[in-house]
PDB file of C-alpha atoms in Angstrom:
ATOM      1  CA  UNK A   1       7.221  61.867 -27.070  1.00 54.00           C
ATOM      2  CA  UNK A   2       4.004  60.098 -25.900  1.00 53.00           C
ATOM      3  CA  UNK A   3       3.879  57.621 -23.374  1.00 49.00           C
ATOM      4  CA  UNK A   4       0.844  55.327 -23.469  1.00 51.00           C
ATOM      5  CA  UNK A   5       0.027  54.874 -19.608  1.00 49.00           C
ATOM      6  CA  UNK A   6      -1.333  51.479 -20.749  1.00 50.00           C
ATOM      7  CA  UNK A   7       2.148  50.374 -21.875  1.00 48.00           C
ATOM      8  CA  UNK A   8       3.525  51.343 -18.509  1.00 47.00           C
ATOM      9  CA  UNK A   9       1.683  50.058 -16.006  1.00 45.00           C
ATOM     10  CA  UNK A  10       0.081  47.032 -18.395  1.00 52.00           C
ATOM     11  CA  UNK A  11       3.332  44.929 -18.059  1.00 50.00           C
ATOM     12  CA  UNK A  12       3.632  43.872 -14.086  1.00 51.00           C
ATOM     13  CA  UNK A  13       0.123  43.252 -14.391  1.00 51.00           C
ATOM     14  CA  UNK A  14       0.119  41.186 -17.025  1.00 47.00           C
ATOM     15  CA  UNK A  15       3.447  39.520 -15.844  1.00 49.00           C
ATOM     16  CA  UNK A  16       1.248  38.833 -12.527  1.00 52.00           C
ATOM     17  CA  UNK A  17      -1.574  37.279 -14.319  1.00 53.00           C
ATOM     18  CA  UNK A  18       0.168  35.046 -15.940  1.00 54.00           C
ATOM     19  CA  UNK A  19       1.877  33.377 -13.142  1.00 52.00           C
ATOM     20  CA  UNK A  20      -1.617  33.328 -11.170  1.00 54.00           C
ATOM     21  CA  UNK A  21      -2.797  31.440 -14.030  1.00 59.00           C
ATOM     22  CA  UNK A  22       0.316  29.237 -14.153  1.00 56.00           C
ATOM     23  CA  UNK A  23       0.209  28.549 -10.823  1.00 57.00           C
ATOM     24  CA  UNK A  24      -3.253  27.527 -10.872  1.00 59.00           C
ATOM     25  CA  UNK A  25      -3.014  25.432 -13.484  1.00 56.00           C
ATOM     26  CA  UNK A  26      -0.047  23.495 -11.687  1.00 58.00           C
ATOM     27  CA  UNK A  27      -2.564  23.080  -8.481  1.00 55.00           C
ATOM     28  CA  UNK A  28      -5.387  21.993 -10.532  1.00 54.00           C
ATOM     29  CA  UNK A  29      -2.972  19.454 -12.171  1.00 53.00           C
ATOM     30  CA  UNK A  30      -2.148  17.829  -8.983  1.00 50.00           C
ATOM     31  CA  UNK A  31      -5.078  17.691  -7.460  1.00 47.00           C
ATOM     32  CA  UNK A  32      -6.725  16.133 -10.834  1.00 47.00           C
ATOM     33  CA  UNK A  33      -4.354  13.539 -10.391  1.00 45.00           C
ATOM     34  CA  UNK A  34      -4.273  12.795  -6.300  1.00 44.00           C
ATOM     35  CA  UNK A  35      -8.124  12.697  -7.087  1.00 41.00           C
ATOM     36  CA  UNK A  36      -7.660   9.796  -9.660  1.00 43.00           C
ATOM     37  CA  UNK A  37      -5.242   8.162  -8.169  1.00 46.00           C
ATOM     38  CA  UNK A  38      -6.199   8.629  -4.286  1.00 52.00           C
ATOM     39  CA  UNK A  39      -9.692   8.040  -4.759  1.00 68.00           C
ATOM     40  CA  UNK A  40      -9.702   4.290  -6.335  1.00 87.00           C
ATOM     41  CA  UNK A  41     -11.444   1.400  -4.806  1.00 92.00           C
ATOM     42  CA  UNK A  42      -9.660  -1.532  -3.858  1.00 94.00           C
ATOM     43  CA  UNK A  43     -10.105  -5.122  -2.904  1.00 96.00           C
ATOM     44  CA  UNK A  44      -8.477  -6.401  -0.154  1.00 95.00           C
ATOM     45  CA  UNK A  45      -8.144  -9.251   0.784  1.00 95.00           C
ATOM     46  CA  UNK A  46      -5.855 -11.431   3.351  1.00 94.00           C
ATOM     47  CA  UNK A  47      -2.099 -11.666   3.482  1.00 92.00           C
ATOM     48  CA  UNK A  48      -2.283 -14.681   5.796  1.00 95.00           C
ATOM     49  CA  UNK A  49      -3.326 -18.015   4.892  1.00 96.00           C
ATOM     50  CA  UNK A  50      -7.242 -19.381   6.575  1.00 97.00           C
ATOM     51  CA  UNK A  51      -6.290 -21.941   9.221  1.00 96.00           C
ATOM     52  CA  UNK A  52      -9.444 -24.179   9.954  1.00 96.00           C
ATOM     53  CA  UNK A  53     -10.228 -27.843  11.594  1.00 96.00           C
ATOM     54  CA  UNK A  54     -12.536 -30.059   9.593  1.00 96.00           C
ATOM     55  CA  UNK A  55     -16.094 -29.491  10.458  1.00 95.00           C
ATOM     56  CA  UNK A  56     -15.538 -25.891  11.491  1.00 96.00           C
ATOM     57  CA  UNK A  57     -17.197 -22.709  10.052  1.00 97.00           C
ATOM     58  CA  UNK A  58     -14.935 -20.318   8.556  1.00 97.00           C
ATOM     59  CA  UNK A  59     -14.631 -16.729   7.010  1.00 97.00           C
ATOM     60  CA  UNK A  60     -12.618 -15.683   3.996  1.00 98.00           C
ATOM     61  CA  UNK A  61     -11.972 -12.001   4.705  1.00 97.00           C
ATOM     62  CA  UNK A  62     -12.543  -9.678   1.390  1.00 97.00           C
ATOM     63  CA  UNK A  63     -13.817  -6.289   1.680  1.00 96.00           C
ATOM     64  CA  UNK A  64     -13.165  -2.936  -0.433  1.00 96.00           C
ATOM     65  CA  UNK A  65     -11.472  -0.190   0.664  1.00 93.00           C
ATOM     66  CA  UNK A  66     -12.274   2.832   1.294  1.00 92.00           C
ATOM     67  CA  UNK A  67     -15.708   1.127   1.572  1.00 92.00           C
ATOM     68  CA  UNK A  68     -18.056   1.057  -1.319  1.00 92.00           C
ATOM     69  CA  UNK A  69     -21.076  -0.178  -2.000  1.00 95.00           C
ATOM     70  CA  UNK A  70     -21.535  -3.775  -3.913  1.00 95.00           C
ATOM     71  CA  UNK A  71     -24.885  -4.974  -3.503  1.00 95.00           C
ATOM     72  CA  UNK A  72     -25.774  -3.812  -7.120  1.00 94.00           C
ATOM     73  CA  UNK A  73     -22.072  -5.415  -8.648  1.00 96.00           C
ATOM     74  CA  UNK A  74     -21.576  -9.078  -9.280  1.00 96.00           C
ATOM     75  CA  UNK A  75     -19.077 -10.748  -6.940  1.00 97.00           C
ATOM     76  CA  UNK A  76     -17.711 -14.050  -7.805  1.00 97.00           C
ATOM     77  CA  UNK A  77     -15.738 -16.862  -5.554  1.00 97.00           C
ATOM     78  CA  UNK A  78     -13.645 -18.719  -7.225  1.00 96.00           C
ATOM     79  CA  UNK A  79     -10.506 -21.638  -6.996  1.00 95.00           C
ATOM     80  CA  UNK A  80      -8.211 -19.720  -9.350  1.00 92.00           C
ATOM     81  CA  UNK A  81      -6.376 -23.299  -9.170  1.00 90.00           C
ATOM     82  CA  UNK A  82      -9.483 -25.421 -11.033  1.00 83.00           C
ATOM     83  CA  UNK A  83      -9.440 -25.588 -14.653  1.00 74.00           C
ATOM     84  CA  UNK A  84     -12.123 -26.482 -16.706  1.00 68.00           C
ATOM     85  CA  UNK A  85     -11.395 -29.836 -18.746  1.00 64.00           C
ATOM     86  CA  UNK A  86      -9.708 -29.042 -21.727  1.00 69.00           C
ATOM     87  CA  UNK A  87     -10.994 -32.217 -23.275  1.00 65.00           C
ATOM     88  CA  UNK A  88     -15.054 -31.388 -22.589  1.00 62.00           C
ATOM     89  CA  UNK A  89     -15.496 -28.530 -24.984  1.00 62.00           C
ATOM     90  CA  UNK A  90     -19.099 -28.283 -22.687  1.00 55.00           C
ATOM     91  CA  UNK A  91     -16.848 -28.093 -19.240  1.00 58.00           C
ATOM     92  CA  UNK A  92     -17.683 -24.734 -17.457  1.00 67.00           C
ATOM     93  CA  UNK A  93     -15.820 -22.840 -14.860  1.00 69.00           C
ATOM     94  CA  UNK A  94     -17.733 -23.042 -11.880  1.00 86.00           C
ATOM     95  CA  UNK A  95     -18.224 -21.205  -8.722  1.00 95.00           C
ATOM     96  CA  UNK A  96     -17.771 -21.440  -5.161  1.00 97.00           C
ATOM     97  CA  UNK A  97     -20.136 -19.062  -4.547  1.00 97.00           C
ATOM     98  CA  UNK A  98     -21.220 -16.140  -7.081  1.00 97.00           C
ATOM     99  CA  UNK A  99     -23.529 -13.323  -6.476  1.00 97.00           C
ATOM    100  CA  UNK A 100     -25.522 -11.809  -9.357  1.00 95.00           C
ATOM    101  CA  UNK A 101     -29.093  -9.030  -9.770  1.00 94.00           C
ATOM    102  CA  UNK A 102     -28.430  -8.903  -5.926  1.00 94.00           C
ATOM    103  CA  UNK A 103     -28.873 -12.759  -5.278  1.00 95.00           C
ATOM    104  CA  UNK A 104     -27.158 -15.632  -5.323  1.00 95.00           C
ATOM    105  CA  UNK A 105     -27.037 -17.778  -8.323  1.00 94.00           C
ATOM    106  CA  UNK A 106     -26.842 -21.232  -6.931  1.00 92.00           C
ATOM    107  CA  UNK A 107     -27.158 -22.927 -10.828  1.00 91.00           C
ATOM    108  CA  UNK A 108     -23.292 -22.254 -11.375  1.00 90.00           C
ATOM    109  CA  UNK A 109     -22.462 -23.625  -8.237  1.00 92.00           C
ATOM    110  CA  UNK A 110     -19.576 -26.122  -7.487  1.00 93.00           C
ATOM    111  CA  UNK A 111     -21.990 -29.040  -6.271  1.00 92.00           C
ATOM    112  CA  UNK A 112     -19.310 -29.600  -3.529  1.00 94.00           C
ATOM    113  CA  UNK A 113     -20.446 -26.248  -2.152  1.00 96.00           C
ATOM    114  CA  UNK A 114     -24.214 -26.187  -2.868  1.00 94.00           C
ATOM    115  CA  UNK A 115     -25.989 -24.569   0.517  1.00 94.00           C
ATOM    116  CA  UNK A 116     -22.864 -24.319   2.005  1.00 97.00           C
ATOM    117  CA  UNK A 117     -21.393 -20.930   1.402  1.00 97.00           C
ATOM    118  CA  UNK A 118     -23.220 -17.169   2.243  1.00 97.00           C
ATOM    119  CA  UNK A 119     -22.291 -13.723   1.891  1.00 97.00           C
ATOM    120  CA  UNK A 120     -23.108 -11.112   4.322  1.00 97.00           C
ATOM    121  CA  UNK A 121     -25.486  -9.205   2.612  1.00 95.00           C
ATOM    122  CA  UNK A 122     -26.324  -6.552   5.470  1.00 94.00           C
ATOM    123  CA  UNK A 123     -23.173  -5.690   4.961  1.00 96.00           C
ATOM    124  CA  UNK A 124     -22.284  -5.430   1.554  1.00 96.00           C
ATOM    125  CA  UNK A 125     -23.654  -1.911   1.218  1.00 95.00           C
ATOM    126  CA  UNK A 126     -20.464  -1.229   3.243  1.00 95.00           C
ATOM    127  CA  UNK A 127     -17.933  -3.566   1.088  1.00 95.00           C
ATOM    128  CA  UNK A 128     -17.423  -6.678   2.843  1.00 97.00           C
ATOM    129  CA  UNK A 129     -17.269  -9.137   0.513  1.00 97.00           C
ATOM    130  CA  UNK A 130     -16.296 -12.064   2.866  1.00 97.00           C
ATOM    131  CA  UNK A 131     -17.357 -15.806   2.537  1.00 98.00           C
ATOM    132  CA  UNK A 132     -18.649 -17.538   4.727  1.00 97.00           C
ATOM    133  CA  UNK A 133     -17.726 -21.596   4.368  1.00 98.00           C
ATOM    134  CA  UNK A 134     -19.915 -23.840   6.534  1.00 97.00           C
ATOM    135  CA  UNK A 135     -18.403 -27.871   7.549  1.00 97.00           C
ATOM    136  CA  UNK A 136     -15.303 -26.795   5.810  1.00 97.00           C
ATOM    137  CA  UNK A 137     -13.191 -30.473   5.339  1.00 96.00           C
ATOM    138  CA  UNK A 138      -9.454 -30.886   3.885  1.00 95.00           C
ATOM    139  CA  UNK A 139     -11.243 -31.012   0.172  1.00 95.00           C
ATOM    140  CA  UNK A 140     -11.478 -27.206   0.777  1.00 97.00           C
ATOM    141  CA  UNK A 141      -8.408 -26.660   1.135  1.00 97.00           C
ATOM    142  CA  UNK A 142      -6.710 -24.210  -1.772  1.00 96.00           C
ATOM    143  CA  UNK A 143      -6.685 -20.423  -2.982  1.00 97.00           C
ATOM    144  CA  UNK A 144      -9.451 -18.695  -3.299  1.00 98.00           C
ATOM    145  CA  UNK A 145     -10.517 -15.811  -5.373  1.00 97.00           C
ATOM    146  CA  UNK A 146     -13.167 -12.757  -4.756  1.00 97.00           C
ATOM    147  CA  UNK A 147     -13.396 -11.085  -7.754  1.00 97.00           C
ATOM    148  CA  UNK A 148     -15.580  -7.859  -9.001  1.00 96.00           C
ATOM    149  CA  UNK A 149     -15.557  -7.772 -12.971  1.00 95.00           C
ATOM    150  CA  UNK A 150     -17.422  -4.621 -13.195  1.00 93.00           C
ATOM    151  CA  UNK A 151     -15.299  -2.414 -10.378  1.00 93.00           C
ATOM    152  CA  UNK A 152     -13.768   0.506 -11.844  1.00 90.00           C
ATOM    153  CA  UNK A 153     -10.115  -0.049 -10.380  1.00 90.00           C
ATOM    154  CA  UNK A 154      -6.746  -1.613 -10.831  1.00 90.00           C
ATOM    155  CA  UNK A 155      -7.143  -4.305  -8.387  1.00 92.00           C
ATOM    156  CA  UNK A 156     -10.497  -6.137  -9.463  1.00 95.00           C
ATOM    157  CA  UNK A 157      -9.455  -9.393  -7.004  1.00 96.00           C
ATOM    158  CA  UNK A 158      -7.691 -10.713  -4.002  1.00 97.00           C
ATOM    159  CA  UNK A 159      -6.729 -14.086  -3.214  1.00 97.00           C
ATOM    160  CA  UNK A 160      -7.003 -15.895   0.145  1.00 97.00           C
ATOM    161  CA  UNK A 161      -5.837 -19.152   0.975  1.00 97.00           C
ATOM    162  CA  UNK A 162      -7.756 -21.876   2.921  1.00 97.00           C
ATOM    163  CA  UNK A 163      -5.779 -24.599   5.102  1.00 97.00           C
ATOM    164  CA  UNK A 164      -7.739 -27.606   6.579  1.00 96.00           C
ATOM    165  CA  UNK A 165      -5.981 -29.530   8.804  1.00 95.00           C
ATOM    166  CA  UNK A 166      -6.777 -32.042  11.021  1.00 93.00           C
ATOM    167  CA  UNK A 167      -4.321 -31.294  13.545  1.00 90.00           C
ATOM    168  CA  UNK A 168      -5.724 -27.769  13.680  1.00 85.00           C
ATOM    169  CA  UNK A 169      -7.155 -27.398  17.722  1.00 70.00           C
ATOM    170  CA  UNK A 170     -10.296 -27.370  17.306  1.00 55.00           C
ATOM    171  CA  UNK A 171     -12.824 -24.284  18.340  1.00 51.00           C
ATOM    172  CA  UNK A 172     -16.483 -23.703  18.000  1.00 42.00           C
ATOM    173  CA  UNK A 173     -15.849 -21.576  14.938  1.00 46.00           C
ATOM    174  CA  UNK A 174     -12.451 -19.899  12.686  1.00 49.00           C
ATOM    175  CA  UNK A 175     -14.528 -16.687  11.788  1.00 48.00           C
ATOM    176  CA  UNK A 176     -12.510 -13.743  11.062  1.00 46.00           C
ATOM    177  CA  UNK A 177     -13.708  -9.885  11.571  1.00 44.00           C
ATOM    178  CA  UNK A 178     -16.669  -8.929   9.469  1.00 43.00           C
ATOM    179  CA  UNK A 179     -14.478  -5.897   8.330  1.00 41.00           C
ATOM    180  CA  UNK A 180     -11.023  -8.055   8.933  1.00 41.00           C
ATOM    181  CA  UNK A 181      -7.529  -5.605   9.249  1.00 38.00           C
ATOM    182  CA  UNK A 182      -5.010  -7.902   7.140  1.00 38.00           C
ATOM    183  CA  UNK A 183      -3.609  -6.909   4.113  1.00 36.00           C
ATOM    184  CA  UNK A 184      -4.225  -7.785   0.303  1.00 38.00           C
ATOM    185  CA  UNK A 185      -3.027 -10.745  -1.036  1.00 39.00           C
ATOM    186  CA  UNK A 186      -3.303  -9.981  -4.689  1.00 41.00           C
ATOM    187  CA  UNK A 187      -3.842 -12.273  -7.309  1.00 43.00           C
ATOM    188  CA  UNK A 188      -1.056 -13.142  -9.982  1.00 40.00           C
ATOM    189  CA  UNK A 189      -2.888 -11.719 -12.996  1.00 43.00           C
ATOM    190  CA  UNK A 190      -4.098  -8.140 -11.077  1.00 43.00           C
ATOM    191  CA  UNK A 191      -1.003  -5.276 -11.206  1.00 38.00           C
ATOM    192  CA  UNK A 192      -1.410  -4.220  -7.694  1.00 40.00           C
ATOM    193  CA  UNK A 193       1.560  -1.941  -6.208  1.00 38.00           C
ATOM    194  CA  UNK A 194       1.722  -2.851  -2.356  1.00 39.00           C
ATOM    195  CA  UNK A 195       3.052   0.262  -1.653  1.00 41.00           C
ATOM    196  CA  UNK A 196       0.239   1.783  -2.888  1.00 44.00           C
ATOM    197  CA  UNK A 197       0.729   5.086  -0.433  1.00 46.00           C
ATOM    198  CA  UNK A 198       3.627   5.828  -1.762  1.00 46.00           C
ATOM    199  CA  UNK A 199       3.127   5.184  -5.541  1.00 47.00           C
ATOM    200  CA  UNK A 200       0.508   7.557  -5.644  1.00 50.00           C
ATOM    201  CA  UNK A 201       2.439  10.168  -3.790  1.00 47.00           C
ATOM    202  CA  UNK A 202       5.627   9.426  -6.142  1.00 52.00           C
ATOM    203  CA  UNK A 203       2.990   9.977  -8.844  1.00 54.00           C
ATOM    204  CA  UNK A 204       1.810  12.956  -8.152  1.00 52.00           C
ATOM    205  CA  UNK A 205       4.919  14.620  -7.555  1.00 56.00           C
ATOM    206  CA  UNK A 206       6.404  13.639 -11.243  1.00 59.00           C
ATOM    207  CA  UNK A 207       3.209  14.757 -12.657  1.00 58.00           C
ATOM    208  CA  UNK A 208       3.488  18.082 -10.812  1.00 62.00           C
ATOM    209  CA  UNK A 209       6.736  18.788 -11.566  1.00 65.00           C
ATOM    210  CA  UNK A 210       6.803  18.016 -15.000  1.00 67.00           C
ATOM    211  CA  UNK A 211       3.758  20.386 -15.603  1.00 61.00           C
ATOM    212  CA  UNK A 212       5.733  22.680 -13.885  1.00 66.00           C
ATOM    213  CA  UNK A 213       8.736  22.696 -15.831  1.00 65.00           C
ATOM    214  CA  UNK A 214       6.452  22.426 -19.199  1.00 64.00           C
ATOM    215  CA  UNK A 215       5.090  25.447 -18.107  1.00 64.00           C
ATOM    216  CA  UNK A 216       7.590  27.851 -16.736  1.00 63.00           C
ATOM    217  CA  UNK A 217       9.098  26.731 -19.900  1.00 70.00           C
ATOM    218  CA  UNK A 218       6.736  27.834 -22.222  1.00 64.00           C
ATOM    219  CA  UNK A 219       6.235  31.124 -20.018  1.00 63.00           C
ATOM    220  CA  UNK A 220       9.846  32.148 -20.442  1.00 63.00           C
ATOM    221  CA  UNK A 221       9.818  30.925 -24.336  1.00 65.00           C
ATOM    222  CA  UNK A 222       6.627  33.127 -24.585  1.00 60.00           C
ATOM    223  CA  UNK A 223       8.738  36.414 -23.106  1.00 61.00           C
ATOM    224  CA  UNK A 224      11.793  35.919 -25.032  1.00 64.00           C
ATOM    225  CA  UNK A 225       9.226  36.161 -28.341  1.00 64.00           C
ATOM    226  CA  UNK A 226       8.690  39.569 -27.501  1.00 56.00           C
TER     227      UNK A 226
END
């Protein structure tokens, strides 16, 4: 009888190769999706409210994380809270501030906030987003919304709440860090996991081991065919 040297020797080689490839393919699955999931852009915002005294300058913290750079994106303030008139067909939303072909665009402007709001545009290469809100008075107070329509994330907006109040001490100005440390304070109609650390890690893990088992499963399927 004849043995083929092929047939003997072929077989842990083969068995080999196909967990290297099995293996690899489980790798490049979970690093595909830490990449995607890991590497998204954010907008934070602040998870504590704006405390100012009337007539004082203040910042509304917003910035992107990891930072990114905006100065070619349109970035629009808002008051989530104001509602166009449902009765003017004509009515417009209107802006607090909004930022548009790398200027502002004053003409859809709140007129209560005409030449008093500014971004910091030296730094929006680095993704601060903050506003800044000159002679702020108690008709400021309210939520306010930085939004970027054209960012490729899940979290588009944060929300950051302004309180004037007269009884506030007053100081020469309420400005908060260029690149502040709070937290986001996400908007009602963004899905935004806060534990956003962990969600991807949780995510990554299902997605790893289900490849896994789909795999290993198909492996041992494939031998039993034989």
């Amino acid at each position: 009888m004849n043995y083929s040297t092929d047939s003997v020797f072929c077989a842990p080689c083969l068995c080999t190769a196909h967990f290297a490839t099995l293996w690899t393919f489980i790798l490049w699955s979970a690093f595909s999706v830490w990449t995607l999931v890991g590497g998204e852009v954010l907008v934070i915002g602040s998870n504590l409210p704006i405390i100012a005294a009337p007539g004082d300058d203040v910042i509304l913290p917003c910035h992107l994380k990891p930072m990114f750079d905006v100065q070619g994106l349109t970035v629009e303030w808002s008051k989530p809270d104001l509602k166009p008139d449902p009765s003017d067909r004509l009515s417009r939303v209107e802006y607090v501030h909004l930022y548009r072909d790398r200027k502002e665009v004053p003409d859809m402007k709140m007129a209560s906030y005409f030449r008093r709001t500014e971004l910091f545009m030296d730094a929006m290469k680095h993704g601060n987003i903050s506003l800044k809100i000159l002679n702020v008075s108690e008709e400021d107070n309210g939520r306010y919304r930085c939004f970027i329509p054209k960012l490729r994330s899940r979290v588009k907006a944060a929300v950051v709440e302004l309180v004037v109040d007269p009884k506030y001490a007053k100081t020469s100005t309420t400005e908060s860090p260029v690149y502040p440390r709070n937290f986001q304070t996400p908007d009602p109609r963004d899905v935004s996991p806060r534990n956003t650390g962990r969600s991807r890690v949780f995510l990554v893990v299902v997605v790893t081991a289900f490849v896994s088992v789909v795999a290993v499963t198909a492996y041992f399927s494939h031998r039993q065919t034989k």
